[in-house]
Amino acid sequence: MERTDVATSPQLLRRMNKVAIVRYALEAEAFRAVDAMAATGLTRSTVLGVCDELVVQGWIEEMGDSREAGEYSKGRPARRYRLRAEAGHIVAVDAGHHTVTAVVADLSGTILARTAHTLATEDAQDRRVIVRATVDGALAEAGVLPAEIFLVVVGVPAPVDEFGRSPESTAFWGNMNPDFPTVFADYGRTVVDNDANLAALAEQAHGTDASTFAALLSGERFGAGLVVDGKLLRGPRGGAGEMRLLGVVEGVGSADGLGLLGREWAVAASKAGALAPGSILAGIPRAQLSAEKVFDAAAAGDKAALTIVDRLGERLARVAHVLASLLDVEKVIVAGAVAAAAEPVLTRAAAFLATSFEAPAPVLAASTLGADGVVLGALECGLSMVRSQPLSFDPRLPELPSA
């Protein structure tokens, strides 16, 4: 069988060596030549030659040698380098149903700026304008020019195929994903992905201990990013994790999320006069009722809030059971802004799972990333693409000192 990873020419070998060193630099950020040798298996002369090229191209810069750094003992002082994290930037965007958040980060993943705006419309053109303005604001805050952007990664609440397109079967999906690559045509490469998929990438990058899990966005609607044996599932049309099947699940009936129903059920109880005098929820104006306030009231023992939490917990348990039955997920991570306050719902759901369904039940956990899960996943997606094919990007050269 033909080997595809063997260099067949000096030029290809040189390119493979450069890729290896850039990937190491992206991981290590600062390193000695001897460290790069150990990590890549390349010889000293090859590492030094490649590093010289990468300095000229702007990927790395040479620092003082080990003698200057106080690390030198005897023999030839080691040459030291650092990644020029400012050589390129990633723009990560969570273009949600009601809010858009954009961050700008350098190649080390350090976030330089963050902006957010409310999206009070589902109109595709309005969303294009607001998302672009949000990104422009983040770039201005970070002091980053369009020419310095490697990638724009946008998360949307719609299934997305490998070409960044959403199915045309519903107008909603098209409005949520209104051809963002044309919005950022002057900003380099643009990648569009499903928001729950990006949330799953964020959970992977930030330390979940499960190799098979679901990142369950649970705000307005349920949507799942599914990771099985360490691999994100997508499907040919990007539909893996779409939760339309919940419409036929007994006790669930729709893909409506915890955030939406927690708010709506609290408002309905208020309108029906079902909130007893002294109830925490009764003291909150209807326009200000939210799922988070319901969860906080439940944690404080409010009876009306506890009733809502019981209903939501059973609903979440049924959703988790479906995911575990289909994919044998070890863990269901409730993600999104609602996660920070959702512990009372998770407690109720875990109890319902334990008593109503056959073992083993998945572990339920609230994401520690909160409302930033999707935008951090978009950032991780961008950084992974740079690590995967670094030489497909052109780093910004350092400015020459003025005479």
C-alpha positions as a printed NumPy array, in Angstrom:
array([[  0.   ,   0.   ,   0.   ],
       [  1.301,   3.446,  -0.902],
       [  2.456,   5.631,   1.958],
       [  0.974,   9.126,   1.769],
       [  2.978,  10.579,   4.646],
       [  6.429,  10.071,   3.112],
       [  8.17 ,  13.036,   1.486],
       [  8.922,  12.32 ,  -2.181],
       [ 10.985,  15.446,  -2.867],
       [ 13.298,  17.813,  -0.954],
       [ 10.67 ,  20.571,  -1.31 ],
       [  7.949,  18.419,   0.203],
       [ 10.249,  17.308,   2.998],
       [ 11.072,  20.94 ,   3.762],
       [  7.389,  21.809,   3.854],
       [  6.602,  18.918,   6.199],
       [  9.396,  20.041,   8.506],
       [  8.048,  23.596,   8.53 ],
       [  4.566,  22.351,   9.364],
       [  5.969,  20.315,  12.253],
       [  7.843,  23.306,  13.698],
       [  4.928,  25.732,  13.288],
       [  2.575,  23.289,  15.002],
       [  5.046,  22.914,  17.835],
       [  5.415,  26.7  ,  18.113],
       [  1.643,  27.12 ,  18.247],
       [  1.554,  24.68 ,  21.16 ],
       [  4.685,  25.717,  23.04 ],
       [  4.65 ,  29.478,  22.264],
       [  8.225,  29.877,  23.599],
       [ 10.866,  27.19 ,  23.087],
       [ 14.523,  26.321,  22.618],
       [ 15.825,  24.668,  19.506],
       [ 16.567,  21.561,  21.569],
       [ 12.922,  21.446,  22.703],
       [ 11.743,  21.516,  19.085],
       [ 14.216,  18.743,  18.256],
       [ 12.811,  16.541,  21.005],
       [  9.187,  17.259,  20.024],
       [  9.585,  16.751,  16.272],
       [ 12.461,  14.28 ,  15.972],
       [ 14.286,  16.631,  13.592],
       [ 18.026,  17.243,  13.702],
       [ 19.547,  20.398,  15.146],
       [ 20.627,  21.699,  11.754],
       [ 17.145,  21.096,  10.311],
       [ 15.407,  22.8  ,  13.239],
       [ 17.704,  25.822,  13.056],
       [ 17.331,  26.089,   9.287],
       [ 13.558,  25.847,   9.428],
       [ 13.359,  28.315,  12.315],
       [ 15.426,  30.812,  10.321],
       [ 12.872,  30.53 ,   7.504],
       [  9.951,  30.898,   9.866],
       [ 11.515,  34.024,  11.392],
       [ 11.73 ,  35.584,   7.925],
       [  8.129,  34.577,   7.159],
       [  6.854,  36.075,  10.411],
       [  5.671,  32.951,  12.25 ],
       [  8.253,  33.127,  15.038],
       [ 10.956,  35.443,  16.299],
       [ 14.293,  34.689,  17.888],
       [ 14.744,  35.608,  21.523],
       [ 17.956,  35.989,  23.461],
       [ 19.897,  32.725,  23.74 ],
       [ 20.041,  30.657,  26.9  ],
       [ 23.088,  32.58 ,  28.172],
       [ 21.101,  35.819,  28.073],
       [ 18.137,  34.111,  29.713],
       [ 20.274,  32.83 ,  32.583],
       [ 19.751,  29.189,  31.615],
       [ 23.241,  28.555,  30.213],
       [ 25.635,  26.306,  32.08 ],
       [ 28.272,  25.063,  29.632],
       [ 28.726,  24.234,  25.992],
       [ 26.993,  25.954,  23.124],
       [ 24.164,  28.257,  24.333],
       [ 20.743,  27.148,  23.059],
       [ 18.903,  29.367,  20.606],
       [ 15.462,  30.403,  21.798],
       [ 12.323,  31.35 ,  19.885],
       [  8.772,  32.431,  20.523],
       [  5.579,  32.23 ,  18.515],
       [  4.541,  35.597,  17.135],
       [  1.   ,  35.269,  18.42 ],
       [  0.205,  38.633,  16.853],
       [  1.071,  37.326,  13.366],
       [ -2.567,  36.382,  12.774],
       [ -5.956,  36.554,  14.443],
       [ -9.13 ,  34.514,  14.772],
       [-12.559,  36.13 ,  14.933],
       [-15.072,  33.892,  16.713],
       [-18.787,  34.688,  16.52 ],
       [-21.852,  33.282,  18.249],
       [-24.689,  34.516,  16.003],
       [-27.477,  33.264,  18.255],
       [-31.207,  33.642,  17.902],
       [-31.413,  36.708,  20.155],
       [-27.803,  37.763,  20.81 ],
       [-24.606,  38.003,  18.788],
       [-21.227,  37.834,  20.528],
       [-17.874,  38.311,  18.814],
       [-14.356,  37.875,  20.171],
       [-10.98 ,  38.541,  18.59 ],
       [ -8.061,  36.352,  19.64 ],
       [ -4.432,  35.97 ,  18.661],
       [ -2.731,  32.724,  17.65 ],
       [ -2.122,  31.753,  21.273],
       [ -5.873,  31.843,  21.879],
       [ -5.645,  34.961,  24.036],
       [ -8.856,  36.97 ,  23.691],
       [ -8.059,  40.591,  22.867],
       [-11.569,  42.025,  22.583],
       [-15.202,  41.062,  22.992],
       [-18.432,  42.755,  21.896],
       [-22.091,  41.735,  22.012],
       [-25.369,  43.063,  20.637],
       [-29.001,  42.072,  20.95 ],
       [-30.651,  40.552,  17.883],
       [-34.298,  41.55 ,  18.02 ],
       [-35.078,  40.31 ,  14.516],
       [-35.072,  37.122,  12.473],
       [-34.737,  39.043,   9.198],
       [-31.733,  37.703,   7.297],
       [-30.468,  41.074,   6.036],
       [-30.833,  42.714,   9.432],
       [-28.877,  39.884,  11.004],
       [-26.119,  40.255,   8.418],
       [-25.787,  43.944,   9.243],
       [-25.829,  43.479,  13.029],
       [-23.375,  40.569,  13.017],
       [-20.962,  42.502,  10.793],
       [-21.232,  45.593,  13.024],
       [-20.55 ,  43.473,  16.105],
       [-17.42 ,  41.997,  14.547],
       [-16.248,  45.399,  13.353],
       [-16.629,  46.705,  16.882],
       [-14.546,  43.875,  18.306],
       [-11.811,  44.441,  15.715],
       [-11.721,  48.161,  16.475],
       [-11.465,  47.436,  20.192],
       [ -8.613,  44.985,  19.581],
       [ -6.841,  47.272,  17.111],
       [ -6.777,  44.499,  14.496],
       [ -6.994,  45.189,  10.75 ],
       [ -8.875,  42.985,   8.265],
       [ -5.59 ,  41.965,   6.632],
       [ -4.462,  40.483,   9.956],
       [ -7.377,  38.017,  10.191],
       [ -6.741,  34.358,   9.419],
       [-10.29 ,  33.11 ,   9.964],
       [-13.784,  34.192,  10.901],
       [-15.739,  31.317,  12.499],
       [-19.48 ,  31.83 ,  12.958],
       [-21.802,  29.616,  15.012],
       [-25.485,  29.628,  14.019],
       [-28.639,  27.938,  15.414],
       [-29.2  ,  25.821,  12.306],
       [-27.796,  22.619,  10.817],
       [-24.785,  23.362,   8.613],
       [-23.207,  21.102,   5.994],
       [-19.516,  20.885,   5.078],
       [-19.906,  23.843,   2.705],
       [-21.379,  26.11 ,   5.386],
       [-24.919,  25.883,   4.021],
       [-28.142,  25.179,   5.89 ],
       [-31.082,  23.186,   4.485],
       [-33.745,  25.217,   2.698],
       [-36.598,  23.235,   4.241],
       [-37.411,  26.023,   6.731],
       [-37.119,  29.791,   6.359],
       [-35.844,  30.01 ,   9.941],
       [-32.624,  28.142,   9.168],
       [-31.931,  30.355,   6.176],
       [-32.488,  33.467,   8.261],
       [-30.159,  32.196,  10.967],
       [-27.465,  31.381,   8.393],
       [-27.748,  34.171,   5.786],
       [-24.56 ,  33.489,   3.794],
       [-22.041,  34.845,   6.283],
       [-19.027,  34.204,   3.994],
       [-20.244,  37.072,   1.791],
       [-20.677,  39.267,   4.884],
       [-16.993,  38.811,   5.693],
       [-15.643,  38.521,   2.158],
       [-12.971,  41.147,   2.951],
       [-11.925,  39.392,   6.153],
       [-10.224,  36.33 ,   4.724],
       [-11.653,  32.857,   5.14 ],
       [-15.041,  32.383,   6.795],
       [-16.29 ,  29.143,   8.355],
       [-19.906,  28.617,   9.438],
       [-20.904,  25.806,  11.796],
       [-23.795,  24.741,  13.976],
       [-23.75 ,  26.362,  17.412],
       [-24.21 ,  23.112,  19.356],
       [-21.336,  21.51 ,  17.448],
       [-19.119,  24.417,  18.458],
       [-20.277,  24.118,  22.061],
       [-19.18 ,  20.467,  21.977],
       [-15.744,  21.5  ,  20.65 ],
       [-15.459,  23.961,  23.516],
       [-16.276,  21.254,  26.06 ],
       [-13.608,  19.011,  24.524],
       [-11.021,  21.779,  24.589],
       [-11.772,  22.855,  28.142],
       [-11.528,  19.566,  29.911],
       [-14.564,  17.299,  29.903],
       [-13.46 ,  13.836,  30.995],
       [-15.928,  12.014,  28.719],
       [-15.068,  10.752,  25.253],
       [-18.729,  10.194,  24.353],
       [-21.036,  13.005,  25.377],
       [-23.689,  15.467,  24.272],
       [-23.336,  19.217,  24.677],
       [-27.004,  20.165,  24.963],
       [-27.794,  23.806,  24.257],
       [-30.883,  24.343,  26.366],
       [-32.008,  27.948,  26.043],
       [-34.768,  28.714,  23.563],
       [-34.53 ,  25.318,  21.865],
       [-32.675,  22.083,  22.501],
       [-29.81 ,  21.365,  20.134],
       [-27.032,  18.842,  20.722],
       [-23.409,  18.665,  19.729],
       [-22.684,  14.933,  19.725],
       [-19.229,  13.489,  20.375],
       [-18.825,   9.721,  20.088],
       [-15.464,   8.111,  20.866],
       [-13.851,  11.537,  20.705],
       [-15.239,  12.418,  17.268],
       [-17.852,  15.073,  16.554],
       [-20.824,  13.697,  14.61 ],
       [-22.162,  15.827,  11.766],
       [-24.069,  13.869,   9.099],
       [-24.13 ,  14.609,   5.348],
       [-26.409,  17.643,   5.786],
       [-25.071,  18.721,   9.155],
       [-28.223,  17.512,  10.875],
       [-26.725,  15.305,  13.588],
       [-27.893,  16.671,  16.908],
       [-30.977,  18.427,  15.577],
       [-33.66 ,  17.62 ,  18.13 ],
       [-36.801,  17.587,  15.972],
       [-37.381,  13.993,  17.074],
       [-38.398,  15.358,  20.485],
       [-41.74 ,  16.216,  18.926],
       [-42.669,  12.523,  19.075],
       [-41.078,  11.745,  22.471],
       [-43.667,  11.117,  25.17 ],
       [-43.504,  13.716,  27.91 ],
       [-41.478,  16.134,  25.801],
       [-43.422,  16.963,  22.644],
       [-41.175,  19.639,  21.152],
       [-37.6  ,  20.908,  21.012],
       [-38.459,  23.894,  23.231],
       [-35.589,  24.465,  25.656],
       [-35.32 ,  25.001,  29.392],
       [-34.863,  28.743,  29.023],
       [-37.981,  29.221,  26.919],
       [-40.272,  26.967,  28.949],
       [-39.003,  28.108,  32.321],
       [-39.895,  31.667,  31.363],
       [-43.216,  30.834,  29.676],
       [-44.451,  28.578,  32.475],
       [-43.639,  31.228,  35.084],
       [-45.513,  33.894,  33.107],
       [-48.453,  31.516,  32.64 ],
       [-48.575,  30.82 ,  36.398],
       [-48.556,  34.556,  37.079],
       [-51.399,  35.218,  34.629],
       [-53.425,  32.339,  36.071],
       [-53.06 ,  33.682,  39.606],
       [-51.243,  30.503,  40.631],
       [-48.453,  32.322,  42.472],
       [-49.198,  32.414,  46.167],
       [-48.761,  35.65 ,  48.146],
       [-45.179,  35.791,  49.312],
       [-43.898,  33.752,  46.405],
       [-40.562,  34.986,  45.129],
       [-41.885,  34.755,  41.582],
       [-44.956,  36.821,  42.497],
       [-42.663,  39.691,  43.368],
       [-41.052,  39.747,  39.923],
       [-42.778,  41.72 ,  37.123],
       [-43.925,  39.396,  34.351],
       [-41.729,  41.129,  31.782],
       [-38.7  ,  40.327,  33.925],
       [-39.452,  36.677,  34.606],
       [-36.791,  34.342,  33.236],
       [-35.752,  30.728,  33.594],
       [-32.724,  31.792,  35.613],
       [-34.933,  33.615,  38.122],
       [-37.187,  30.57 ,  38.344],
       [-34.175,  28.342,  39.076],
       [-32.842,  30.752,  41.695],
       [-36.257,  30.893,  43.357],
       [-36.439,  27.104,  43.372],
       [-33.033,  26.917,  45.032],
       [-34.442,  29.236,  47.709],
       [-37.415,  26.878,  48.235],
       [-40.166,  28.768,  46.384],
       [-43.027,  26.271,  45.856],
       [-44.215,  27.632,  42.5  ],
       [-40.658,  27.638,  41.171],
       [-40.104,  24.101,  42.455],
       [-43.166,  22.935,  40.536],
       [-41.757,  24.378,  37.321],
       [-38.346,  22.883,  38.045],
       [-39.928,  19.46 ,  38.595],
       [-41.59 ,  19.632,  35.177],
       [-38.396,  20.815,  33.487],
       [-36.342,  18.158,  35.276],
       [-38.565,  15.356,  34.004],
       [-38.414,  16.855,  30.521],
       [-34.615,  17.041,  30.617],
       [-34.4  ,  13.472,  31.912],
       [-36.418,  12.185,  28.962],
       [-34.195,  14.071,  26.522],
       [-31.071,  12.682,  28.188],
       [-32.528,   9.17 ,  28.091],
       [-33.141,   9.47 ,  24.337],
       [-29.547,  10.573,  23.747],
       [-28.158,   7.808,  25.944],
       [-30.312,   5.152,  24.292],
       [-29.347,   6.175,  20.755],
       [-25.645,   6.917,  21.216],
       [-24.634,   5.473,  24.595],
       [-23.401,   8.891,  25.745],
       [-21.668,   8.893,  29.11 ],
       [-22.541,  12.476,  29.917],
       [-25.066,  15.113,  28.923],
       [-23.663,  18.604,  29.459],
       [-26.332,  21.278,  29.699],
       [-24.787,  24.234,  27.882],
       [-25.623,  27.842,  27.113],
       [-26.414,  30.826,  29.301],
       [-29.082,  28.903,  31.199],
       [-26.525,  26.361,  32.467],
       [-25.129,  28.559,  35.233],
       [-28.409,  28.497,  37.168],
       [-29.73 ,  25.097,  36.093],
       [-28.502,  22.961,  39.009],
       [-31.993,  22.538,  40.527],
       [-33.25 ,  21.196,  37.189],
       [-30.278,  18.837,  36.85 ],
       [-30.846,  17.501,  40.366],
       [-34.487,  16.752,  39.595],
       [-33.602,  15.236,  36.217],
       [-30.963,  12.946,  37.726],
       [-33.462,  11.665,  40.282],
       [-36.066,  11.019,  37.569],
       [-33.501,   9.18 ,  35.427],
       [-32.526,   6.964,  38.336],
       [-36.103,   5.95 ,  39.172],
       [-37.828,   5.898,  35.778],
       [-35.381,   4.367,  33.292],
       [-33.084,   1.399,  33.113],
       [-29.432,   1.855,  34.01 ],
       [-26.919,   2.98 ,  33.017],
       [-28.06 ,   6.58 ,  33.016],
       [-25.847,   9.339,  31.644],
       [-24.215,  11.757,  34.045],
       [-25.857,  15.179,  33.925],
       [-23.669,  18.236,  34.328],
       [-23.926,  21.976,  33.841],
       [-21.314,  23.462,  31.547],
       [-18.8  ,  25.69 ,  33.313],
       [-18.49 ,  27.808,  30.155],
       [-21.925,  29.395,  30.506],
       [-22.968,  31.77 ,  27.737],
       [-19.469,  31.642,  26.201],
       [-19.602,  27.987,  25.149],
       [-20.403,  28.624,  21.481],
       [-18.01 ,  31.521,  20.971],
       [-15.19 ,  29.603,  22.697],
       [-15.974,  26.626,  20.471],
       [-15.763,  28.885,  17.422],
       [-12.369,  30.06 ,  18.625],
       [-11.201,  26.481,  19.163],
       [-12.439,  25.574,  15.68 ],
       [-10.37 ,  28.389,  14.188],
       [ -7.24 ,  27.536,  16.163],
       [ -7.588,  23.864,  15.198],
       [ -7.753,  24.808,  11.528],
       [ -4.563,  26.845,  11.872],
       [ -2.833,  23.977,  13.653],
       [ -4.04 ,  21.532,  10.996],
       [ -2.816,  23.475,   7.945],
       [ -0.672,  26.352,   9.169],
       [  1.087,  27.018,   5.873],
       [ -2.211,  27.815,   4.183],
       [ -2.197,  31.098,   6.138],
       [  0.047,  34.127,   5.618],
       [  1.362,  35.597,   8.866],
       [  1.643,  39.351,   9.232],
       [  5.276,  40.381,   9.109],
       [  6.678,  42.372,  12.034],
       [  6.934,  46.097,  11.544],
       [ 10.429,  47.334,  10.839],
       [ 11.801,  49.84 ,  13.356],
       [ 11.66 ,  53.401,  12.086],
       [ 14.947,  54.952,  11.102]])
